[in-house]
């Protein structure tokens, strides 16, 4: 593959790295740099890719303004049995980006022209600066300043990081005058951000049978809670023959998870509107505020060109491995759902995923895989009973809810829904058995018996 307007090769790490990255930040489609590959596309590899990766991150953090954190991703890859680095650069929302050393001048600003990074004319610099987006969550001062971040610190510790005393500044949670910004407010332990997951008995919003409210806490925690809640809703069982019982996901779990995270990360919070999640008998709808980012077409959106609306959130979600890499979410969804699943307006983006088709049950009875939702009121009561058991952890409650929905669900099936390994699931099952909430009947081909009235 040769160099293009979106692909740049460098045989080794050189002084011109920042220039190339700035050119992609200022380009409407972003781009990708490969380090360890020459101009003809031949792989040379890097002697110490890990060390180079740290150097690149440090240089891009310190030498580019406005901050590019959250707008680039460094991925280690192996090609021809040699280690190379792939730097994915998103189109930045605060153009023009420039070298800190030279400021917003023709010597400091660059733009991608063909397969080269060229100095940006002063007229273009002035025009871009005049249009720079100022109404972003990083520039809006939080309505309250008595914020704490113990939940966020715990998530970072679980990911192997330690947040120092200057974390708010380093993570761009402060305004230019040192006050907490709206990004900090969203990530704080307490806020007034409400996230709703609604469930209806039919195909319309006429009969609401369950309404769950999350939020008022760190946005990362709220995201994980919504993922877990919808994962519980995303499983039912359908009997295909008298001898087999097939586990069926209503929606593809990977695509669904990507859609949920995408709604949180790219939502426009500047008007204090939050993502909305609605479950119907035939579909799930995920709605986020904000249409397409400025300058991004629908085609570019579907091709995975990344223009992060909230780079501060993107960076944190990437640190915590909720986001795999820049631009990967939409292509992963499109592997399982068509473009018709996306609906755009000036102010909103809605993703609609239809449930799986009906299946023939034992005895010839036709039953939709969404049939379980007909018992939503009963199921909702069981979930409330489980939620009220104070001695159980959140994860144990999730496992118990899945068993309540399908008493033949396997350990691997639970692990797939909750996105954790089977050994961890086994520990939760053992704890639930020891506490008397479940008992296995019939061995490996049997079922779970639940006892919620053990006391």
CSV table of C-alpha atoms in Angstrom, one decimal:
chain,number,residue,atom,x,y,z
A,1,UNK,CA,0.0,0.0,0.0
A,2,UNK,CA,1.4,3.4,-1.0
A,3,UNK,CA,1.0,6.7,0.9
A,4,UNK,CA,-2.2,8.6,0.4
A,5,UNK,CA,-4.0,11.6,1.7
A,6,UNK,CA,-4.8,9.6,4.8
A,7,UNK,CA,-1.7,7.3,5.1
A,8,UNK,CA,1.8,8.3,6.0
A,9,UNK,CA,4.9,6.1,6.4
A,10,UNK,CA,8.0,6.7,8.4
A,11,UNK,CA,10.9,4.3,8.5
A,12,UNK,CA,11.9,5.5,11.9
A,13,UNK,CA,10.9,8.0,14.6
A,14,UNK,CA,12.1,11.4,13.4
A,15,UNK,CA,11.9,15.0,14.3
A,16,UNK,CA,9.0,15.6,11.8
A,17,UNK,CA,6.5,13.5,13.7
A,18,UNK,CA,4.6,16.4,15.2
A,19,UNK,CA,4.3,18.1,11.8
A,20,UNK,CA,2.6,15.0,10.3
A,21,UNK,CA,0.2,14.6,13.2
A,22,UNK,CA,-0.7,18.3,13.1
A,23,UNK,CA,-1.5,18.0,9.4
A,24,UNK,CA,-3.9,15.1,10.1
A,25,UNK,CA,-5.5,16.9,13.0
A,26,UNK,CA,-6.2,19.9,10.7
A,27,UNK,CA,-7.5,17.6,7.9
A,28,UNK,CA,-11.2,16.9,7.8
A,29,UNK,CA,-10.7,13.1,7.7
A,30,UNK,CA,-7.8,12.7,10.1
A,31,UNK,CA,-5.3,10.0,9.1
A,32,UNK,CA,-2.9,7.2,10.0
A,33,UNK,CA,0.9,7.2,10.4
A,34,UNK,CA,2.9,4.0,10.4
A,35,UNK,CA,6.4,4.1,12.1
A,36,UNK,CA,8.8,1.4,11.0
A,37,UNK,CA,7.6,1.3,7.3
A,38,UNK,CA,9.5,3.1,4.5
A,39,UNK,CA,7.9,5.3,1.8
A,40,UNK,CA,7.5,2.3,-0.6
A,41,UNK,CA,5.6,0.4,2.0
A,42,UNK,CA,8.4,-2.0,3.0
A,43,UNK,CA,8.5,-3.1,6.6
A,44,UNK,CA,11.7,-2.3,8.5
A,45,UNK,CA,10.4,-2.6,12.0
A,46,UNK,CA,11.5,-0.9,15.2
A,47,UNK,CA,14.2,-2.1,17.6
A,48,UNK,CA,12.3,-0.9,20.7
A,49,UNK,CA,8.7,-0.3,19.8
A,50,UNK,CA,7.6,0.0,23.5
A,51,UNK,CA,10.1,2.8,24.2
A,52,UNK,CA,9.2,4.6,20.9
A,53,UNK,CA,5.5,4.4,21.9
A,54,UNK,CA,6.2,6.2,25.1
A,55,UNK,CA,8.3,8.8,23.4
A,56,UNK,CA,5.6,9.5,20.8
A,57,UNK,CA,2.8,9.9,23.4
A,58,UNK,CA,5.0,12.3,25.4
A,59,UNK,CA,6.0,14.4,22.3
A,60,UNK,CA,2.4,14.7,21.0
A,61,UNK,CA,1.2,15.6,24.5
A,62,UNK,CA,3.8,18.4,25.1
A,63,UNK,CA,4.5,19.8,21.6
A,64,UNK,CA,1.0,20.3,20.1
A,65,UNK,CA,-1.6,23.0,20.9
A,66,UNK,CA,-4.5,22.9,21.4
A,67,UNK,CA,-4.1,19.7,23.3
A,68,UNK,CA,-4.4,16.6,21.1
A,69,UNK,CA,-5.0,14.2,24.0
A,70,UNK,CA,-8.0,12.0,23.2
A,71,UNK,CA,-7.5,12.7,19.5
A,72,UNK,CA,-4.8,10.1,18.7
A,73,UNK,CA,-4.3,6.4,19.4
A,74,UNK,CA,-1.0,4.5,19.3
A,75,UNK,CA,-1.3,0.8,18.4
A,76,UNK,CA,1.5,-1.7,18.4
A,77,UNK,CA,1.3,-4.1,15.4
A,78,UNK,CA,3.3,-6.9,13.9
A,79,UNK,CA,4.0,-7.0,10.2
A,80,UNK,CA,6.3,-9.4,8.4
A,81,UNK,CA,7.3,-10.6,11.9
A,82,UNK,CA,8.6,-7.1,12.8
A,83,UNK,CA,7.2,-4.7,15.3
A,84,UNK,CA,5.8,-1.4,14.0
A,85,UNK,CA,3.6,1.4,15.4
A,86,UNK,CA,0.4,2.7,14.0
A,87,UNK,CA,-0.7,6.2,15.1
A,88,UNK,CA,-4.4,6.8,14.4
A,89,UNK,CA,-5.2,10.6,14.3
A,90,UNK,CA,-8.7,12.0,14.4
A,91,UNK,CA,-9.8,15.2,12.8
A,92,UNK,CA,-9.6,17.7,15.7
A,93,UNK,CA,-12.5,20.0,16.7
A,94,UNK,CA,-10.3,22.9,17.7
A,95,UNK,CA,-8.5,23.7,14.4
A,96,UNK,CA,-5.9,25.1,13.7
A,97,UNK,CA,-3.6,22.8,15.6
A,98,UNK,CA,0.0,23.9,15.7
A,99,UNK,CA,3.5,23.4,17.1
A,100,UNK,CA,3.6,24.9,20.5
A,101,UNK,CA,7.1,26.3,19.7
A,102,UNK,CA,5.9,28.4,16.7
A,103,UNK,CA,2.3,29.1,17.6
A,104,UNK,CA,-0.5,29.8,15.0
A,105,UNK,CA,1.9,30.7,12.2
A,106,UNK,CA,2.8,29.3,8.8
A,107,UNK,CA,5.8,27.8,10.5
A,108,UNK,CA,3.7,26.1,13.2
A,109,UNK,CA,0.5,25.0,11.3
A,110,UNK,CA,0.3,22.3,8.7
A,111,UNK,CA,-2.4,20.7,6.5
A,112,UNK,CA,-2.5,17.5,4.5
A,113,UNK,CA,-2.3,18.1,0.7
A,114,UNK,CA,-2.2,14.8,-1.2
A,115,UNK,CA,0.4,12.6,0.5
A,116,UNK,CA,2.4,15.4,2.1
A,117,UNK,CA,2.1,17.8,5.1
A,118,UNK,CA,2.4,21.4,3.9
A,119,UNK,CA,2.5,24.7,5.7
A,120,UNK,CA,-0.9,26.2,6.2
A,121,UNK,CA,-1.4,29.7,4.6
A,122,UNK,CA,-2.0,32.4,7.1
A,123,UNK,CA,-5.4,33.2,5.7
A,124,UNK,CA,-6.6,29.6,6.3
A,125,UNK,CA,-5.1,29.8,9.9
A,126,UNK,CA,-7.2,32.9,10.6
A,127,UNK,CA,-10.4,31.5,9.1
A,128,UNK,CA,-10.1,28.3,11.1
A,129,UNK,CA,-9.3,30.1,14.3
A,130,UNK,CA,-12.4,32.3,13.7
A,131,UNK,CA,-14.6,29.2,13.5
A,132,UNK,CA,-13.0,27.3,16.3
A,133,UNK,CA,-15.6,25.6,18.5
A,134,UNK,CA,-15.7,27.2,21.9
A,135,UNK,CA,-18.9,25.7,23.3
A,136,UNK,CA,-17.5,22.4,24.3
A,137,UNK,CA,-17.7,20.6,27.7
A,138,UNK,CA,-14.0,21.5,28.4
A,139,UNK,CA,-14.8,25.2,28.2
A,140,UNK,CA,-18.1,25.2,30.1
A,141,UNK,CA,-17.6,25.9,33.8
A,142,UNK,CA,-19.3,23.4,36.1
A,143,UNK,CA,-22.3,24.7,38.0
A,144,UNK,CA,-20.8,23.3,41.2
A,145,UNK,CA,-17.2,23.2,42.2
A,146,UNK,CA,-17.3,20.9,45.3
A,147,UNK,CA,-16.5,17.8,43.2
A,148,UNK,CA,-14.8,14.6,44.2
A,149,UNK,CA,-13.6,11.8,42.0
A,150,UNK,CA,-13.2,8.7,44.2
A,151,UNK,CA,-15.2,6.5,41.7
A,152,UNK,CA,-13.0,7.6,38.8
A,153,UNK,CA,-9.8,6.9,40.8
A,154,UNK,CA,-11.0,3.4,41.6
A,155,UNK,CA,-11.6,2.7,37.9
A,156,UNK,CA,-8.1,3.9,37.0
A,157,UNK,CA,-6.6,1.8,39.8
A,158,UNK,CA,-8.4,-1.2,38.5
A,159,UNK,CA,-6.9,-0.5,35.0
A,160,UNK,CA,-3.4,-0.3,36.5
A,161,UNK,CA,-3.1,3.5,36.8
A,162,UNK,CA,-2.6,5.9,39.7
A,163,UNK,CA,-4.2,9.4,39.5
A,164,UNK,CA,-1.9,11.9,41.1
A,165,UNK,CA,-2.8,15.2,42.7
A,166,UNK,CA,-2.7,17.1,39.4
A,167,UNK,CA,-4.9,14.6,37.6
A,168,UNK,CA,-7.7,17.1,37.0
A,169,UNK,CA,-5.3,19.4,35.1
A,170,UNK,CA,-3.6,16.6,33.2
A,171,UNK,CA,-6.9,15.1,32.2
A,172,UNK,CA,-8.2,18.5,31.1
A,173,UNK,CA,-11.0,18.6,33.6
A,174,UNK,CA,-10.3,22.3,34.3
A,175,UNK,CA,-11.2,25.5,32.5
A,176,UNK,CA,-8.4,27.9,31.6
A,177,UNK,CA,-8.9,29.8,34.9
A,178,UNK,CA,-8.5,26.6,36.9
A,179,UNK,CA,-12.2,25.9,37.7
A,180,UNK,CA,-13.8,22.4,37.1
A,181,UNK,CA,-15.3,22.2,33.7
A,182,UNK,CA,-18.4,20.3,32.5
A,183,UNK,CA,-16.3,17.3,31.6
A,184,UNK,CA,-15.1,17.2,35.2
A,185,UNK,CA,-18.7,17.5,36.4
A,186,UNK,CA,-19.8,14.5,34.3
A,187,UNK,CA,-17.0,12.4,35.8
A,188,UNK,CA,-17.5,13.5,39.4
A,189,UNK,CA,-18.9,11.2,42.1
A,190,UNK,CA,-22.1,13.3,42.3
A,191,UNK,CA,-23.9,15.3,39.6
A,192,UNK,CA,-27.4,15.8,38.3
A,193,UNK,CA,-26.9,13.8,35.1
A,194,UNK,CA,-29.8,11.3,34.7
A,195,UNK,CA,-29.6,8.4,32.3
A,196,UNK,CA,-32.8,6.4,31.6
A,197,UNK,CA,-33.4,2.9,30.4
A,198,UNK,CA,-37.0,2.4,29.5
A,199,UNK,CA,-38.8,-0.8,28.7
A,200,UNK,CA,-42.2,-1.1,27.0
A,201,UNK,CA,-44.7,-3.9,26.7
A,202,UNK,CA,-45.2,-3.4,22.9
A,203,UNK,CA,-43.9,-1.7,19.8
A,204,UNK,CA,-44.9,1.8,20.9
A,205,UNK,CA,-44.3,4.0,23.9
A,206,UNK,CA,-47.9,3.6,25.1
A,207,UNK,CA,-47.3,1.1,27.9
A,208,UNK,CA,-44.2,1.6,30.0
A,209,UNK,CA,-43.6,-1.4,32.1
A,210,UNK,CA,-40.1,-0.6,33.5
A,211,UNK,CA,-38.1,2.5,33.9
A,212,UNK,CA,-34.5,2.4,35.3
A,213,UNK,CA,-32.6,5.6,36.1
A,214,UNK,CA,-28.9,5.7,36.3
A,215,UNK,CA,-26.5,8.6,36.6
A,216,UNK,CA,-26.1,11.2,39.3
A,217,UNK,CA,-22.6,9.8,39.6
A,218,UNK,CA,-19.4,9.3,37.6
A,219,UNK,CA,-20.3,8.9,33.9
A,220,UNK,CA,-18.0,5.9,33.6
A,221,UNK,CA,-20.0,4.1,36.3
A,222,UNK,CA,-23.3,5.0,34.7
A,223,UNK,CA,-22.1,3.7,31.4
A,224,UNK,CA,-21.1,0.4,32.9
A,225,UNK,CA,-24.5,0.1,34.7
A,226,UNK,CA,-26.4,0.7,31.4
A,227,UNK,CA,-24.2,-1.9,29.6
A,228,UNK,CA,-24.9,-4.4,32.4
A,229,UNK,CA,-28.6,-3.7,32.4
A,230,UNK,CA,-29.1,-4.0,28.7
A,231,UNK,CA,-26.8,-7.1,28.6
A,232,UNK,CA,-29.3,-8.8,31.0
A,233,UNK,CA,-32.1,-7.8,28.6
A,234,UNK,CA,-30.2,-9.2,25.7
A,235,UNK,CA,-30.7,-12.9,26.3
A,236,UNK,CA,-33.6,-15.4,26.0
A,237,UNK,CA,-33.8,-19.0,25.1
A,238,UNK,CA,-35.7,-20.8,22.3
A,239,UNK,CA,-36.4,-24.5,22.1
A,240,UNK,CA,-35.6,-25.7,18.6
A,241,UNK,CA,-36.2,-29.4,19.1
A,242,UNK,CA,-37.1,-31.8,21.9
A,243,UNK,CA,-33.4,-32.6,22.4
A,244,UNK,CA,-31.8,-29.1,22.1
A,245,UNK,CA,-32.2,-25.7,23.7
A,246,UNK,CA,-30.5,-22.9,21.9
A,247,UNK,CA,-29.4,-19.7,23.6
A,248,UNK,CA,-30.4,-16.7,21.5
A,249,UNK,CA,-29.2,-13.1,21.8
A,250,UNK,CA,-31.9,-10.6,20.8
A,251,UNK,CA,-29.1,-8.3,19.5
A,252,UNK,CA,-25.5,-8.9,18.7
A,253,UNK,CA,-23.7,-8.3,22.0
A,254,UNK,CA,-20.5,-6.7,20.6
A,255,UNK,CA,-22.4,-4.3,18.3
A,256,UNK,CA,-24.9,-3.4,21.1
A,257,UNK,CA,-22.0,-2.7,23.5
A,258,UNK,CA,-20.3,-0.5,20.9
A,259,UNK,CA,-23.5,1.4,20.3
A,260,UNK,CA,-24.1,2.1,24.0
A,261,UNK,CA,-20.5,3.4,24.5
A,262,UNK,CA,-20.7,5.4,21.3
A,263,UNK,CA,-23.9,7.1,22.6
A,264,UNK,CA,-22.2,8.1,25.9
A,265,UNK,CA,-18.8,9.2,24.4
A,266,UNK,CA,-20.2,11.2,21.4
A,267,UNK,CA,-23.3,12.7,23.1
A,268,UNK,CA,-23.6,16.5,23.0
A,269,UNK,CA,-23.8,17.4,26.7
A,270,UNK,CA,-23.6,21.2,26.2
A,271,UNK,CA,-27.4,21.5,26.4
A,272,UNK,CA,-27.5,19.1,29.4
A,273,UNK,CA,-29.2,16.4,27.3
A,274,UNK,CA,-28.2,12.8,28.0
A,275,UNK,CA,-28.4,9.6,25.9
A,276,UNK,CA,-31.6,7.6,26.0
A,277,UNK,CA,-32.1,3.8,25.8
A,278,UNK,CA,-35.5,2.3,25.0
A,279,UNK,CA,-36.4,-1.4,24.7
A,280,UNK,CA,-39.5,-2.4,22.7
A,281,UNK,CA,-40.8,-5.9,21.9
A,282,UNK,CA,-39.3,-5.8,18.5
A,283,UNK,CA,-36.3,-3.5,18.8
A,284,UNK,CA,-34.0,-1.4,20.9
A,285,UNK,CA,-33.5,2.3,20.3
A,286,UNK,CA,-30.4,4.2,21.4
A,287,UNK,CA,-30.6,8.0,21.0
A,288,UNK,CA,-27.8,10.5,21.6
A,289,UNK,CA,-27.9,14.3,21.4
A,290,UNK,CA,-26.0,16.0,18.6
A,291,UNK,CA,-26.1,15.2,14.9
A,292,UNK,CA,-23.1,14.5,12.8
A,293,UNK,CA,-20.0,16.4,13.9
A,294,UNK,CA,-19.3,19.6,11.8
A,295,UNK,CA,-17.5,18.8,8.6
A,296,UNK,CA,-18.2,15.0,8.7
A,297,UNK,CA,-20.4,13.5,6.0
A,298,UNK,CA,-22.6,10.4,6.5
A,299,UNK,CA,-20.2,8.4,4.2
A,300,UNK,CA,-17.2,9.4,6.3
A,301,UNK,CA,-19.1,8.5,9.5
A,302,UNK,CA,-19.9,5.0,8.2
A,303,UNK,CA,-16.3,4.5,7.0
A,304,UNK,CA,-15.0,5.1,10.6
A,305,UNK,CA,-13.5,8.6,10.2
A,306,UNK,CA,-13.3,9.8,13.8
A,307,UNK,CA,-14.1,13.3,14.9
A,308,UNK,CA,-14.6,13.0,18.7
A,309,UNK,CA,-17.2,15.3,20.1
A,310,UNK,CA,-15.8,15.0,23.6
A,311,UNK,CA,-12.1,14.3,23.4
A,312,UNK,CA,-11.8,14.4,27.2
A,313,UNK,CA,-14.3,11.6,27.6
A,314,UNK,CA,-12.8,9.7,24.7
A,315,UNK,CA,-9.4,9.7,26.3
A,316,UNK,CA,-10.7,8.5,29.7
A,317,UNK,CA,-12.9,5.7,28.1
A,318,UNK,CA,-9.8,4.6,26.1
A,319,UNK,CA,-7.6,4.6,29.2
A,320,UNK,CA,-10.2,2.3,30.9
A,321,UNK,CA,-10.4,0.1,27.8
A,322,UNK,CA,-14.1,0.8,27.2
A,323,UNK,CA,-13.1,2.1,23.8
A,324,UNK,CA,-10.8,-0.1,21.7
A,325,UNK,CA,-9.3,2.5,19.4
A,326,UNK,CA,-10.3,5.6,17.5
A,327,UNK,CA,-12.8,5.1,14.7
A,328,UNK,CA,-13.4,1.4,15.5
A,329,UNK,CA,-17.0,1.6,17.0
A,330,UNK,CA,-19.1,2.3,13.9
A,331,UNK,CA,-17.4,-0.3,11.6
A,332,UNK,CA,-17.8,-2.9,14.3
A,333,UNK,CA,-21.6,-2.1,14.5
A,334,UNK,CA,-21.8,-2.3,10.7
A,335,UNK,CA,-20.4,-5.8,10.7
A,336,UNK,CA,-23.8,-6.9,12.1
A,337,UNK,CA,-26.3,-4.1,11.3
A,338,UNK,CA,-27.0,-2.1,8.1
A,339,UNK,CA,-26.7,1.6,7.6
A,340,UNK,CA,-30.5,1.8,7.7
A,341,UNK,CA,-30.1,1.2,11.5
A,342,UNK,CA,-28.8,4.8,11.8
A,343,UNK,CA,-31.1,7.8,11.7
A,344,UNK,CA,-29.7,11.4,11.6
A,345,UNK,CA,-31.2,14.7,12.4
A,346,UNK,CA,-29.7,18.1,13.1
A,347,UNK,CA,-29.8,17.6,16.8
A,348,UNK,CA,-29.9,13.8,17.4
A,349,UNK,CA,-28.5,10.5,16.2
A,350,UNK,CA,-30.6,7.3,16.8
A,351,UNK,CA,-29.5,3.7,16.4
A,352,UNK,CA,-32.3,1.2,16.0
A,353,UNK,CA,-31.5,-2.5,16.2
A,354,UNK,CA,-34.3,-4.9,15.4
A,355,UNK,CA,-34.6,-8.1,17.5
A,356,UNK,CA,-34.0,-11.5,16.0
A,357,UNK,CA,-36.7,-13.2,14.0
A,358,UNK,CA,-39.1,-15.7,15.5
A,359,UNK,CA,-38.2,-19.3,16.0
A,360,UNK,CA,-40.1,-22.6,16.0
A,361,UNK,CA,-40.4,-24.0,19.5
A,362,UNK,CA,-40.9,-27.6,20.5
A,363,UNK,CA,-44.4,-28.7,19.8
A,364,UNK,CA,-44.8,-26.5,16.8
A,365,UNK,CA,-45.7,-23.3,18.7
A,366,UNK,CA,-44.4,-20.1,17.1
A,367,UNK,CA,-42.8,-17.8,19.6
A,368,UNK,CA,-40.8,-14.6,19.1
A,369,UNK,CA,-37.5,-14.4,20.8
A,370,UNK,CA,-38.8,-11.2,22.3
A,371,UNK,CA,-41.6,-13.3,23.9
A,372,UNK,CA,-39.9,-13.0,27.2
A,373,UNK,CA,-40.9,-9.3,27.3
A,374,UNK,CA,-44.6,-10.3,27.5
A,375,UNK,CA,-43.8,-11.3,31.0
A,376,UNK,CA,-42.0,-8.1,31.6
A,377,UNK,CA,-44.1,-7.1,34.6
A,378,UNK,CA,-43.4,-10.4,36.3
A,379,UNK,CA,-39.8,-10.3,35.3
A,380,UNK,CA,-39.5,-6.7,36.5
A,381,UNK,CA,-40.8,-7.8,40.0
A,382,UNK,CA,-38.3,-10.6,40.2
A,383,UNK,CA,-35.5,-8.1,39.3
A,384,UNK,CA,-36.7,-5.7,42.0
A,385,UNK,CA,-36.7,-8.6,44.5
A,386,UNK,CA,-33.1,-9.5,43.5
A,387,UNK,CA,-32.0,-5.8,43.7
A,388,UNK,CA,-33.3,-5.6,47.3
A,389,UNK,CA,-31.0,-8.4,48.5
A,390,UNK,CA,-28.4,-6.3,50.3
A,391,UNK,CA,-25.9,-9.2,50.9
A,392,UNK,CA,-25.3,-9.7,47.2
A,393,UNK,CA,-22.8,-7.8,45.2
A,394,UNK,CA,-23.8,-6.0,42.0
A,395,UNK,CA,-22.2,-8.7,39.8
A,396,UNK,CA,-23.9,-11.5,41.8
A,397,UNK,CA,-27.3,-9.8,41.3
A,398,UNK,CA,-26.6,-9.6,37.5
A,399,UNK,CA,-25.8,-13.4,37.5
A,400,UNK,CA,-28.9,-14.2,39.4
A,401,UNK,CA,-31.1,-12.1,37.1
A,402,UNK,CA,-29.8,-13.9,34.1
A,403,UNK,CA,-30.6,-17.3,35.7
A,404,UNK,CA,-34.1,-16.0,36.6
A,405,UNK,CA,-34.6,-15.2,32.9
A,406,UNK,CA,-33.2,-18.5,31.7
A,407,UNK,CA,-32.7,-21.3,34.2
A,408,UNK,CA,-30.7,-23.4,31.7
A,409,UNK,CA,-28.2,-20.7,30.9
A,410,UNK,CA,-24.6,-22.0,30.9
A,411,UNK,CA,-21.6,-20.6,32.6
A,412,UNK,CA,-20.1,-19.6,29.3
A,413,UNK,CA,-23.4,-17.9,28.3
A,414,UNK,CA,-23.4,-15.8,31.5
A,415,UNK,CA,-19.7,-14.9,30.8
A,416,UNK,CA,-20.6,-13.8,27.2
A,417,UNK,CA,-23.4,-11.5,28.4
A,418,UNK,CA,-21.5,-9.9,31.2
A,419,UNK,CA,-18.2,-9.7,29.3
A,420,UNK,CA,-16.1,-11.3,32.1
A,421,UNK,CA,-14.2,-14.6,32.1
A,422,UNK,CA,-15.7,-18.0,33.1
A,423,UNK,CA,-13.6,-18.5,36.1
A,424,UNK,CA,-15.0,-15.3,37.6
A,425,UNK,CA,-18.5,-16.4,36.8
A,426,UNK,CA,-17.8,-19.7,38.6
A,427,UNK,CA,-16.9,-17.9,41.8
A,428,UNK,CA,-20.1,-15.9,41.7
A,429,UNK,CA,-22.1,-19.1,41.1
A,430,UNK,CA,-20.3,-20.8,44.0
A,431,UNK,CA,-21.2,-17.9,46.3
A,432,UNK,CA,-24.8,-17.9,45.2
A,433,UNK,CA,-25.0,-21.7,45.8
A,434,UNK,CA,-23.3,-21.4,49.2
A,435,UNK,CA,-25.8,-18.7,50.2
A,436,UNK,CA,-28.7,-20.9,49.1
A,437,UNK,CA,-30.0,-18.7,46.3
A,438,UNK,CA,-29.5,-21.3,43.6
A,439,UNK,CA,-29.2,-25.0,43.3
A,440,UNK,CA,-28.1,-27.1,40.3
A,441,UNK,CA,-30.6,-29.8,39.2
A,442,UNK,CA,-29.7,-32.6,36.7
A,443,UNK,CA,-25.9,-32.0,36.3
A,444,UNK,CA,-24.4,-30.3,33.3
A,445,UNK,CA,-27.5,-30.9,31.2
A,446,UNK,CA,-29.9,-29.8,33.9
A,447,UNK,CA,-31.1,-26.4,35.1
A,448,UNK,CA,-30.8,-23.9,37.9
A,449,UNK,CA,-33.4,-23.8,40.7
A,450,UNK,CA,-33.8,-20.4,42.3
A,451,UNK,CA,-34.8,-19.7,45.8
A,452,UNK,CA,-35.4,-16.0,46.5
A,453,UNK,CA,-37.5,-16.8,49.6
A,454,UNK,CA,-34.8,-18.7,51.4
A,455,UNK,CA,-35.1,-16.5,54.5
